[in-house]
Short mmCIF file of C-alpha atoms in Angstrom, two decimals:
data_model
loop_
_atom_site.label_atom_id
_atom_site.label_comp_id
_atom_site.label_asym_id
_atom_site.label_seq_id
_atom_site.Cartn_x
_atom_site.Cartn_y
_atom_site.Cartn_z
CA UNK F 44 0.12 -0.36 0.25
CA UNK F 45 1.54 3.37 -1.27
CA UNK F 46 0.23 6.97 -0.88
CA UNK F 47 0.40 6.99 -4.80
CA UNK F 48 -1.91 4.00 -5.22
CA UNK F 49 -4.18 4.84 -2.53
CA UNK F 50 -5.12 8.37 -3.72
CA UNK F 51 -5.27 7.32 -7.68
CA UNK F 52 -7.95 4.76 -6.41
CA UNK F 53 -10.11 7.19 -4.42
CA UNK F 54 -9.65 10.21 -7.36
CA UNK F 55 -10.81 7.69 -9.55
CA UNK F 56 -14.00 6.73 -7.89
CA UNK F 57 -15.16 10.85 -7.21
CA UNK F 58 -16.57 9.30 -10.65
CA UNK F 59 -18.61 6.64 -9.13
CA UNK F 60 -20.01 8.96 -6.27
CA UNK F 61 -21.27 12.07 -8.81
CA UNK F 62 -23.60 9.23 -10.34
CA UNK F 63 -24.94 7.63 -6.89
CA UNK F 64 -25.32 11.20 -6.00
CA UNK F 65 -27.84 11.88 -8.91
CA UNK F 66 -29.54 8.31 -8.46
CA UNK F 67 -30.48 8.80 -5.01
CA UNK F 68 -31.18 12.67 -5.35
CA UNK F 69 -34.22 12.37 -7.67
CA UNK F 70 -36.19 9.62 -5.99
CA UNK F 71 -36.76 12.30 -2.20
CA UNK F 72 -38.27 15.64 -3.50
CA UNK F 73 -42.34 15.18 -3.81
CA UNK F 74 -44.15 17.75 -1.77
CA UNK F 75 -48.34 18.33 -2.55
CA UNK F 76 -51.24 15.97 -3.87
CA UNK F 77 -52.40 15.98 -7.10
CA UNK F 78 -54.88 13.72 -8.82
CA UNK F 79 -53.57 12.74 -12.30
CA UNK F 80 -54.65 10.54 -15.15
CA UNK F 81 -54.19 6.93 -15.45
CA UNK F 82 -50.09 6.69 -16.16
CA UNK F 83 -47.11 4.22 -15.68
CA UNK F 84 -43.73 6.10 -16.18
CA UNK F 85 -40.63 4.31 -14.69
CA UNK F 86 -36.70 4.49 -14.98
CA UNK F 87 -34.10 2.43 -12.97
CA UNK F 88 -32.42 4.64 -10.65
CA UNK F 89 -35.60 7.01 -10.30
CA UNK F 90 -38.62 4.98 -10.45
CA UNK F 91 -42.16 6.28 -10.35
CA UNK F 92 -45.36 4.19 -10.88
CA UNK F 93 -48.99 4.82 -10.31
CA UNK F 94 -52.38 3.39 -11.68
CA UNK F 95 -55.50 5.01 -12.28
CA UNK F 96 -57.27 8.20 -11.18
CA UNK F 97 -55.03 7.28 -8.00
CA UNK F 98 -53.37 10.65 -5.88
CA UNK F 99 -49.85 10.92 -5.45
CA UNK F 100 -47.18 13.61 -4.60
CA UNK F 101 -46.18 16.04 -7.49
CA UNK F 102 -42.46 16.46 -7.75
CA UNK F 103 -40.86 19.57 -7.27
CA UNK F 104 -39.47 19.20 -10.54
CA UNK F 105 -43.06 18.51 -12.19
CA UNK F 106 -43.91 21.90 -11.07
CA UNK F 107 -41.14 23.24 -12.50
CA UNK F 108 -42.09 21.77 -15.81
CA UNK F 109 -45.69 23.39 -15.34
CA UNK F 110 -44.56 26.79 -14.15
CA UNK F 111 -42.59 26.88 -17.55
CA UNK F 112 -44.97 25.98 -19.85
CA UNK F 113 -47.53 28.34 -18.48
CA UNK F 114 -44.35 31.30 -18.88
CA UNK F 115 -44.75 30.25 -22.03
CA UNK F 116 -48.01 29.66 -22.81
CA UNK F 117 -50.48 31.10 -20.20
CA UNK F 118 -51.65 27.65 -19.49
CA UNK F 119 -51.02 24.40 -17.04
CA UNK F 120 -49.43 22.26 -19.00
CA UNK F 121 -51.73 18.95 -20.23
CA UNK F 122 -51.62 16.07 -17.31
CA UNK F 123 -50.16 13.66 -20.38
CA UNK F 124 -47.40 16.08 -21.38
CA UNK F 125 -46.43 16.41 -17.83
CA UNK F 126 -46.37 12.90 -17.56
CA UNK F 127 -44.18 12.53 -20.65
CA UNK F 128 -41.96 15.30 -19.92
CA UNK F 129 -41.73 13.63 -16.28
CA UNK F 130 -40.83 10.15 -17.71
CA UNK F 131 -38.77 11.37 -20.53
CA UNK F 132 -36.16 13.73 -17.82
CA UNK F 133 -36.01 10.47 -15.84
CA UNK F 134 -35.62 7.62 -17.89
CA UNK F 135 -32.72 9.76 -20.83
CA UNK F 136 -30.02 9.40 -18.36
CA UNK F 137 -30.43 5.57 -18.90
CA UNK F 138 -30.28 6.02 -22.94
CA UNK F 139 -27.18 8.01 -22.32
CA UNK F 140 -25.56 5.91 -20.30
CA UNK F 141 -26.05 2.77 -23.30
CA UNK F 142 -24.99 5.03 -25.81
CA UNK F 143 -21.89 5.84 -23.52
CA UNK F 144 -21.04 2.52 -23.04
CA UNK F 145 -20.20 1.79 -26.95
CA UNK F 146 -17.39 4.44 -26.45
CA UNK F 147 -15.20 2.82 -23.64
CA UNK F 148 -12.68 0.77 -26.06
CA UNK F 149 -12.26 4.12 -28.43
CA UNK F 150 -11.73 6.32 -25.28
CA UNK F 151 -9.64 3.38 -23.08
CA UNK F 152 -7.45 2.42 -26.51
CA UNK F 153 -6.45 5.54 -27.85
CA UNK F 154 -6.22 8.13 -24.41
CA UNK F 155 -5.22 5.41 -21.65
CA UNK F 156 -7.43 4.90 -18.85
CA UNK F 157 -6.24 7.88 -16.41
CA UNK F 158 -6.79 10.36 -19.57
CA UNK F 159 -10.14 8.53 -20.31
CA UNK F 160 -11.64 9.28 -17.18
CA UNK F 161 -10.67 12.80 -16.93
CA UNK F 162 -12.27 13.43 -20.28
CA UNK F 163 -15.20 11.60 -19.21
CA UNK F 164 -15.44 13.79 -16.07
CA UNK F 165 -16.14 17.05 -18.46
CA UNK F 166 -19.38 15.61 -19.27
CA UNK F 167 -20.45 15.34 -15.42
CA UNK F 168 -19.47 19.29 -15.23
CA UNK F 169 -21.49 20.06 -18.35
CA UNK F 170 -24.15 17.60 -17.17
CA UNK F 171 -24.65 19.80 -13.73
CA UNK F 172 -24.02 23.05 -15.32
CA UNK F 173 -27.25 22.36 -17.87
CA UNK F 174 -29.37 20.83 -14.90
CA UNK F 175 -28.55 24.02 -12.50
CA UNK F 176 -29.18 26.85 -14.82
CA UNK F 177 -32.40 24.93 -16.14
CA UNK F 178 -34.45 27.22 -13.47
CA UNK F 179 -32.54 30.19 -14.36
CA UNK F 180 -33.55 29.91 -17.60
CA UNK F 181 -36.75 28.38 -17.04
CA UNK F 182 -35.96 25.69 -19.23
CA UNK F 183 -37.13 22.29 -18.93
CA UNK F 184 -35.24 21.66 -22.08
CA UNK F 185 -31.71 22.03 -20.22
CA UNK F 186 -32.88 19.82 -17.82
CA UNK F 187 -33.48 16.67 -19.58
CA UNK F 188 -30.30 17.64 -22.16
CA UNK F 189 -28.21 17.83 -18.94
CA UNK F 190 -29.98 14.42 -17.84
CA UNK F 191 -28.70 12.69 -21.37
CA UNK F 192 -24.98 13.91 -21.06
CA UNK F 193 -24.95 13.14 -17.25
CA UNK F 194 -26.49 9.71 -18.92
CA UNK F 195 -23.43 9.64 -21.33
CA UNK F 196 -20.87 10.01 -17.91
CA UNK F 197 -22.42 7.32 -16.53
CA UNK F 198 -22.09 4.75 -19.08
CA UNK F 199 -18.22 5.44 -19.68
CA UNK F 200 -17.51 5.94 -16.26
CA UNK F 201 -18.88 2.57 -14.67
CA UNK F 202 -16.49 0.77 -17.26
CA UNK F 203 -13.40 3.11 -17.10
CA UNK F 204 -13.26 3.39 -13.40
CA UNK F 205 -12.78 -0.49 -12.75
CA UNK F 206 -10.76 -1.24 -15.84
CA UNK F 207 -8.10 1.87 -14.40
CA UNK F 208 -8.64 0.38 -10.78
CA UNK F 209 -7.50 -3.37 -11.61
CA UNK F 210 -5.12 -2.26 -13.82
CA UNK F 211 -2.91 -0.34 -11.47
CA UNK F 212 -3.77 -2.76 -8.13
CA UNK F 213 -1.55 -5.24 -7.13
CA UNK F 214 -2.60 -8.92 -7.48
CA UNK F 215 -3.66 -9.36 -3.43
CA UNK F 216 -6.23 -6.26 -3.39
CA UNK F 217 -7.06 -6.05 -7.32
CA UNK F 218 -10.61 -7.25 -6.25
CA UNK F 219 -11.23 -4.87 -2.89
CA UNK F 220 -10.01 -2.12 -4.70
CA UNK F 221 -12.34 -2.30 -7.17
CA UNK F 222 -14.97 -2.95 -4.88
CA UNK F 223 -14.26 0.06 -3.68
CA UNK F 224 -16.16 2.14 -6.78
CA UNK F 225 -19.06 0.50 -5.28
CA UNK F 226 -19.24 2.05 -1.96
CA UNK F 227 -18.54 5.08 -3.65
CA UNK F 228 -21.45 4.55 -5.79
CA UNK F 229 -23.40 3.16 -2.81
CA UNK F 230 -22.19 6.72 -0.66
CA UNK F 231 -23.47 8.92 -3.72
CA UNK F 232 -26.96 7.24 -3.18
CA UNK F 233 -27.28 7.91 0.36
CA UNK F 234 -25.46 11.30 0.10
CA UNK F 235 -28.43 12.28 -2.92
CA UNK F 236 -31.42 10.76 -0.69
CA UNK F 237 -30.25 13.29 2.19
CA UNK F 238 -29.70 16.13 0.00
CA UNK F 239 -33.07 15.31 -1.82
CA UNK F 240 -35.35 15.74 1.43
CA UNK F 241 -37.37 18.60 1.93
CA UNK F 242 -34.92 19.66 5.52
CA UNK F 243 -32.22 20.04 3.48
CA UNK F 244 -31.98 20.64 -0.23
CA UNK F 245 -35.25 19.30 -1.36
CA UNK F 246 -37.69 22.53 -1.83
CA UNK F 247 -39.10 24.79 -4.39
CA UNK F 248 -36.27 27.27 -3.90
CA UNK F 249 -32.99 24.79 -3.67
CA UNK F 250 -33.52 21.98 -6.18
CA UNK F 251 -31.49 23.24 -8.85
CA UNK F 252 -28.75 23.74 -6.11
CA UNK F 253 -29.36 20.33 -4.78
CA UNK F 254 -28.20 18.62 -8.53
CA UNK F 255 -25.12 21.13 -9.01
CA UNK F 256 -23.46 19.94 -6.09
CA UNK F 257 -22.05 16.67 -8.03
CA UNK F 258 -19.38 19.46 -9.22
CA UNK F 259 -17.65 19.40 -6.07
CA UNK F 260 -16.28 15.44 -6.50
CA UNK F 261 -15.80 16.44 -10.31
CA UNK F 262 -13.47 19.57 -9.26
CA UNK F 263 -11.75 16.93 -7.22
CA UNK F 264 -10.98 14.40 -9.19
CA UNK F 265 -9.39 17.05 -11.53
CA UNK F 266 -7.22 18.43 -8.80
CA UNK F 267 -6.02 14.71 -7.78
CA UNK F 268 -6.38 12.27 -10.33
CA UNK F 269 -3.61 14.19 -13.24
CA UNK F 270 -1.01 13.30 -10.52
CA UNK F 271 -1.65 9.85 -11.14
CA UNK F 272 -0.23 7.44 -12.65
CA UNK F 273 -1.84 6.02 -15.78
CA UNK F 274 -1.85 2.16 -15.97
CA UNK F 275 1.21 0.91 -16.51
CA UNK F 276 -0.58 -2.70 -18.58
CA UNK F 277 -1.94 0.24 -20.69
CA UNK F 278 1.86 1.48 -21.27
CA UNK F 279 3.44 -1.85 -21.62
CA UNK F 280 1.23 -4.15 -23.47
CA UNK F 281 -0.39 -1.21 -25.52
CA UNK F 282 1.67 0.98 -25.80
CA UNK F 283 4.74 -0.96 -26.06
CA UNK F 284 6.34 1.77 -23.01
CA UNK F 285 8.56 0.08 -21.02
CA UNK F 286 10.35 2.52 -19.20
CA UNK F 287 7.28 4.52 -18.77
CA UNK F 288 5.55 1.12 -17.19
CA UNK F 289 8.49 0.46 -14.76
CA UNK F 290 8.18 4.54 -13.84
CA UNK F 291 4.27 4.16 -13.23
CA UNK F 292 5.19 0.69 -11.46
CA UNK F 293 7.83 2.03 -9.31
CA UNK F 294 5.21 4.96 -7.85
CA UNK F 295 2.54 2.75 -7.30
CA UNK F 296 4.67 0.01 -5.54
CA UNK F 297 7.22 1.97 -4.11
CA UNK F 298 11.28 0.40 -4.04
CA UNK F 299 10.15 -2.80 -4.04
CA UNK F 300 11.44 -6.51 -5.96
CA UNK F 301 7.38 -6.60 -7.17
CA UNK F 302 8.08 -4.35 -9.59
CA UNK F 303 10.42 -6.38 -11.93
CA UNK F 304 7.82 -9.65 -11.16
CA UNK F 305 4.60 -7.56 -12.08
CA UNK F 306 6.67 -6.05 -14.61
CA UNK F 307 7.74 -9.76 -16.23
CA UNK F 308 4.47 -10.90 -15.80
CA UNK F 309 3.00 -8.25 -17.91
CA UNK F 310 5.21 -9.05 -20.37
CA UNK F 311 4.36 -12.34 -20.64
CA UNK F 312 0.67 -11.23 -20.87
CA UNK F 313 1.80 -9.51 -24.06
CA UNK F 314 3.42 -12.36 -25.84
CA UNK F 315 0.40 -14.36 -25.56
CA UNK F 316 -1.92 -11.65 -26.60
CA UNK F 317 -2.29 -9.93 -30.38
CA UNK F 318 -1.92 -6.18 -30.37
CA UNK F 319 -5.37 -5.17 -31.16
CA UNK F 320 -9.04 -6.07 -31.58
CA UNK F 321 -12.03 -5.08 -33.34
CA UNK F 322 -15.64 -5.90 -31.60
CA UNK F 323 -16.37 -8.93 -34.03
CA UNK F 324 -13.18 -10.73 -33.17
CA UNK F 325 -14.29 -10.47 -29.48
CA UNK F 326 -17.70 -11.95 -29.86
CA UNK F 327 -16.33 -14.89 -32.78
CA UNK F 328 -13.34 -15.62 -30.98
CA UNK F 329 -13.05 -19.23 -29.32
CA UNK F 330 -11.99 -18.76 -26.13
CA UNK F 331 -14.01 -15.42 -25.61
CA UNK F 332 -16.85 -17.68 -25.58
CA UNK F 333 -17.01 -18.77 -22.09
CA UNK F 334 -16.21 -15.54 -20.78
CA UNK F 335 -18.41 -13.96 -22.40
CA UNK F 336 -21.40 -15.60 -21.05
CA UNK F 337 -20.17 -15.74 -17.63
CA UNK F 338 -20.36 -11.93 -17.86
CA UNK F 339 -23.46 -12.41 -19.43
CA UNK F 340 -25.49 -14.44 -16.95
CA UNK F 341 -23.32 -12.75 -13.57
CA UNK F 342 -24.18 -9.29 -15.05
CA UNK F 343 -28.41 -10.42 -15.58
CA UNK F 344 -28.99 -12.38 -12.61
CA UNK F 345 -27.75 -9.22 -10.39
CA UNK F 346 -29.59 -6.55 -12.46
CA UNK F 347 -32.57 -8.97 -12.39
CA UNK F 348 -32.62 -9.94 -9.54
CA UNK F 349 -35.35 -7.98 -7.61
CA UNK F 350 -32.12 -5.80 -5.97
CA UNK F 351 -33.37 -2.77 -8.21
CA UNK F 352 -36.92 -3.18 -8.21
CA UNK F 353 -36.39 -3.04 -3.71
CA UNK F 354 -34.23 0.14 -4.13
CA UNK F 355 -37.03 2.07 -6.51
CA UNK F 356 -40.24 1.06 -4.88
CA UNK F 357 -39.23 0.72 -1.13
CA UNK F 358 -40.60 4.00 -0.17
CA UNK F 359 -44.27 2.81 -1.83
CA UNK F 360 -44.04 -0.72 -0.47
CA UNK F 361 -43.49 1.03 3.18
CA UNK F 362 -46.22 3.08 2.66
CA UNK F 363 -48.40 0.17 1.61
CA UNK F 364 -47.48 -1.34 4.65
CA UNK F 365 -48.42 1.72 6.74
CA UNK F 366 -44.94 3.05 8.14
CA UNK F 367 -45.12 6.27 9.35
CA UNK F 368 -42.27 8.34 7.58
CA UNK F 369 -41.47 5.96 5.05
CA UNK F 370 -39.14 8.13 3.16
CA UNK F 371 -36.94 7.71 6.26
CA UNK F 372 -37.19 4.51 6.39
CA UNK F 373 -35.79 3.92 2.66
CA UNK F 374 -33.19 6.19 4.15
CA UNK F 375 -31.98 2.96 6.29
CA UNK F 376 -31.99 1.21 2.77
CA UNK F 377 -29.47 3.52 1.49
CA UNK F 378 -27.52 3.27 5.09
CA UNK F 379 -27.87 -0.45 4.79
CA UNK F 380 -26.37 -0.35 0.89
CA UNK F 381 -23.35 1.47 2.02
CA UNK F 382 -22.82 -0.90 5.52
CA UNK F 383 -22.90 -3.93 3.33
CA UNK F 384 -19.92 -2.81 0.27
CA UNK F 385 -18.06 -1.88 2.92
CA UNK F 386 -18.35 -5.51 4.29
CA UNK F 387 -17.85 -6.99 0.77
CA UNK F 388 -14.26 -4.67 0.34
CA UNK F 389 -13.20 -6.26 3.55
CA UNK F 390 -14.31 -9.97 2.19
CA UNK F 391 -13.09 -9.96 -0.99
CA UNK F 392 -10.32 -10.74 -0.87
CA UNK F 393 -10.45 -13.09 2.22
CA UNK F 394 -13.55 -15.27 0.62
CA UNK F 395 -13.02 -14.64 -2.77
CA UNK F 396 -15.54 -13.55 -5.69
CA UNK F 397 -16.77 -17.02 -6.43
CA UNK F 398 -17.92 -17.79 -2.51
CA UNK F 399 -19.29 -13.96 -2.34
CA UNK F 400 -21.20 -14.71 -5.90
CA UNK F 401 -22.36 -18.10 -4.64
CA UNK F 402 -23.70 -16.49 -1.18
CA UNK F 403 -25.10 -13.69 -2.62
CA UNK F 404 -27.41 -15.53 -5.38
CA UNK F 405 -28.87 -17.59 -2.82
CA UNK F 406 -29.51 -15.32 -0.07
CA UNK F 407 -31.41 -13.32 -2.80
CA UNK F 408 -33.40 -16.43 -4.01
CA UNK F 409 -33.99 -16.93 -0.29
CA UNK F 410 -35.04 -13.12 0.29
CA UNK F 411 -37.46 -12.93 -3.04
CA UNK F 412 -39.42 -15.79 -1.70
CA UNK F 413 -39.85 -14.37 1.18
CA UNK F 414 -40.89 -11.65 0.24
CA UNK F 415 -43.72 -13.45 -2.11
CA UNK F 416 -45.08 -15.41 1.28
CA UNK F 417 -44.84 -11.90 3.22
CA UNK F 418 -46.68 -9.67 0.78
CA UNK F 419 -49.15 -12.32 0.27
CA UNK F 420 -50.63 -12.36 3.54
CA UNK F 421 -49.25 -8.67 4.41
CA UNK F 422 -53.11 -7.60 4.59
CA UNK F 423 -54.21 -10.38 7.07
CA UNK F 424 -50.98 -10.27 8.94
CA UNK F 425 -50.24 -6.72 9.11
CA UNK F 426 -47.86 -7.48 12.06
CA UNK F 427 -45.68 -9.40 9.65
CA UNK F 428 -44.64 -5.38 8.24
CA UNK F 429 -41.34 -5.57 10.73
CA UNK F 430 -40.07 -8.59 8.95
CA UNK F 431 -40.51 -7.48 5.85
CA UNK F 432 -38.03 -4.23 6.12
CA UNK F 433 -36.00 -6.62 7.58
CA UNK F 434 -36.12 -9.44 4.80
CA UNK F 435 -35.68 -5.71 2.35
CA UNK F 436 -32.19 -4.89 4.16
CA UNK F 437 -31.30 -8.78 4.03
CA UNK F 438 -31.71 -8.92 0.18
CA UNK F 439 -29.73 -5.35 -0.08
CA UNK F 440 -26.91 -6.99 2.50
CA UNK F 441 -26.81 -9.91 0.25
CA UNK F 442 -26.59 -8.23 -2.90
CA UNK F 443 -23.90 -5.69 -2.03
CA UNK F 444 -21.71 -8.46 -0.78
CA UNK F 445 -21.65 -10.22 -3.56
CA UNK F 446 -23.22 -9.56 -6.73
CA UNK F 447 -23.83 -5.76 -6.97
CA UNK F 448 -19.86 -5.11 -6.86
CA UNK F 449 -18.29 -8.50 -8.31
CA UNK F 450 -20.27 -7.68 -11.15
CA UNK F 451 -19.23 -4.51 -12.19
CA UNK F 452 -15.31 -5.59 -12.19
CA UNK F 453 -15.37 -9.49 -12.98
CA UNK F 454 -15.00 -9.21 -16.79
CA UNK F 455 -11.60 -7.21 -16.25
CA UNK F 456 -10.69 -10.16 -14.20
CA UNK F 457 -11.74 -12.61 -16.96
CA UNK F 458 -10.26 -11.23 -20.08
CA UNK F 459 -6.69 -10.33 -21.75
CA UNK F 460 -5.52 -6.97 -22.31
CA UNK F 461 -7.21 -6.62 -26.03
CA UNK F 462 -10.34 -7.59 -24.85
CA UNK F 463 -10.75 -5.96 -21.58
CA UNK F 464 -11.94 -2.62 -22.58
CA UNK F 465 -14.76 -4.30 -24.80
CA UNK F 466 -15.82 -6.19 -22.04
CA UNK F 467 -16.21 -3.46 -19.79
CA UNK F 468 -18.33 -1.78 -22.30
CA UNK F 469 -20.09 -5.14 -22.72
CA UNK F 470 -20.41 -5.36 -18.87
CA UNK F 471 -21.67 -1.48 -18.40
CA UNK F 472 -24.26 -2.41 -21.04
CA UNK F 473 -25.84 -5.16 -19.18
CA UNK F 474 -25.89 -3.43 -16.42
CA UNK F 475 -27.64 -0.38 -17.19
CA UNK F 476 -29.82 -2.23 -19.86
CA UNK F 477 -30.94 -4.91 -17.43
CA UNK F 478 -31.63 -1.44 -14.92
CA UNK F 479 -33.64 0.03 -17.73
CA UNK F 480 -35.62 -3.45 -18.76
CA UNK F 481 -36.24 -4.04 -14.89
CA UNK F 482 -37.73 -0.10 -14.89
CA UNK F 483 -39.61 -1.29 -18.01
CA UNK F 484 -41.22 -4.52 -16.64
CA UNK F 485 -41.82 -4.22 -13.13
CA UNK F 486 -44.28 -1.77 -12.77
CA UNK F 487 -47.04 -4.22 -15.18
CA UNK F 488 -45.85 -6.88 -14.11
CA UNK F 489 -46.49 -6.07 -10.37
CA UNK F 490 -50.11 -4.89 -11.11
CA UNK F 491 -50.38 -8.40 -13.11
CA UNK F 492 -48.74 -10.75 -10.77
CA UNK F 493 -48.76 -9.12 -7.66
CA UNK F 494 -46.77 -10.60 -4.96
CA UNK F 495 -45.97 -13.50 -7.02
CA UNK F 496 -43.35 -11.53 -9.04
CA UNK F 497 -40.92 -12.05 -6.82
CA UNK F 498 -40.56 -15.53 -7.56
CA UNK F 499 -39.38 -14.45 -10.94
CA UNK F 500 -36.84 -12.65 -9.36
CA UNK F 501 -35.75 -15.67 -7.54
CA UNK F 502 -35.75 -17.74 -10.64
CA UNK F 503 -32.82 -15.42 -11.87
CA UNK F 504 -31.19 -15.44 -8.76
CA UNK F 505 -31.34 -19.43 -8.81
CA UNK F 506 -30.25 -19.55 -12.16
CA UNK F 507 -27.21 -17.03 -11.61
CA UNK F 508 -26.27 -19.08 -8.61
CA UNK F 509 -26.29 -22.53 -11.10
CA UNK F 510 -24.25 -21.26 -13.36
CA UNK F 511 -21.93 -19.28 -11.48
CA UNK F 512 -21.35 -22.79 -9.66
CA UNK F 513 -20.64 -24.62 -12.45
CA UNK F 514 -18.61 -22.58 -14.55
CA UNK F 515 -17.22 -19.37 -13.07
CA UNK F 516 -13.30 -19.69 -11.97
CA UNK F 517 -12.06 -18.33 -8.65
CA UNK F 518 -9.98 -14.90 -9.70
CA UNK F 519 -8.83 -14.44 -6.35
CA UNK F 520 -5.26 -13.74 -6.09
CA UNK F 521 -4.60 -15.18 -9.67
CA UNK F 522 -2.77 -12.53 -12.54
CA UNK F 523 -4.31 -11.60 -15.25
CA UNK F 524 -2.57 -13.92 -17.86
CA UNK F 525 -3.02 -17.16 -14.99
CA UNK F 526 -6.80 -16.50 -15.35
CA UNK F 527 -6.56 -15.59 -19.07
CA UNK F 528 -4.87 -18.95 -19.51
CA UNK F 529 -7.81 -21.03 -18.41
CA UNK F 530 -10.01 -19.79 -21.39
CA UNK F 531 -7.47 -19.74 -23.58
CA UNK F 532 -7.66 -23.23 -24.92
CA UNK F 533 -9.44 -24.27 -28.22
CA UNK F 534 -12.19 -26.00 -26.09
CA UNK F 535 -12.61 -23.31 -23.16
CA UNK F 536 -13.17 -24.39 -19.71
CA UNK F 537 -14.20 -28.07 -19.04
CA UNK F 538 -18.02 -28.34 -17.54
CA UNK F 539 -17.17 -31.06 -15.23
CA UNK F 540 -13.86 -32.69 -13.60
CA UNK F 541 -13.50 -35.79 -12.24
CA UNK F 542 -15.28 -35.13 -9.06
CA UNK F 543 -18.41 -33.97 -10.90
CA UNK F 544 -18.57 -30.09 -10.75
CA UNK F 545 -15.79 -27.70 -12.05
CA UNK F 546 -13.79 -26.67 -8.56
CA UNK F 547 -11.54 -23.99 -9.43
CA UNK F 548 -8.92 -23.01 -7.62
#
């Protein structure tokens, strides 16, 4: 552990802190009751769902839309237009994230890992400035465009961060440090929830300032990250700059024999890999097929196992269970989220990725089964509402100890250097796409299936558990080249060994 290494990682995760903040702050501000026509609007980070002719809380930002429309047309905005604009403003971030994911490979291979993070940080600054200026300029278009620009930042940085962190970290701390990206994201969600409360910044006068506070970590990143070294693996394997790679390693590791050992390991990996890789080659190369399937199942299993539905609808769920001040109970959800990402940080290099994923998926399946049972009988046995809260907290802890953080960085460990940026872009698309799919399907599924919707999440969690048990190798404490060797053979990894199932070291 060196000061340079720690500074490099902390400076990088300022990006995920910004994303978490803008995920949490839009959920909170809601102030007065109005009756709207039947509609359903939804989005993965900030979900809102209603049914016909129900009374719901009109959000402050919706009031801003209506006020702006009145100033232009001297009449109130029609309900369907208001609904559409709100839905667009919250969902466009995920759309931007999906688009941003497409640029990961080009940026990472052209400008390097560190420089790419600095470049895309400008998107966050521009997006926050547009959102802040929208109120003064009475322009909801600026708010929507700001959300889109910030979405591009989300899709890029949630791939670039794990890529940079894994490549600068020593092998024995690689997974733990990659988990800090999720710790920062969860912390940002909690800070956003707090900032969005009416007693803090979630008011008609201060909401624009609330949306601009992400400029603080963006500025801190610009002050710290330029003084951190570039990824040594990028310098040596991608650029062939051995002397610069060695200098970066000395800064990251300090005076140690590990520098020469790690440098030699990178040279061996470079000898096994091709200099460049296209997207078509990535998806057609035989040795990449198994890791691609692993990344697909782990990420979709993570996103479609119930966590996002619980996070998005926790306040509504607690309201339905007749809890007073449900929004403050939702803050408890955010606090548990942060706590167990920290638990994952300390367990990652002790238990390993495989055990944490298996434990997490199995616990998620049990929690979803419990949610089905409790939600089915809650009207008959209202005393079970406290147990429901405990199950929600346990589900969140199970997700954050394993599937949550690991799904974001496992691709960086399973692929060699040329494929790693494409694999991280693929990971980002799966994660953001999974969130969007869940947000799109959960409201109608909840209306159609009721409490039994959690059985679908249980099925997905069990599928991911089964596949992880049979196919995922343990990556803890192993070099990138050693892990890639598992898949380098023409047949990929074996489905079974002599004992009947795959027990990777």
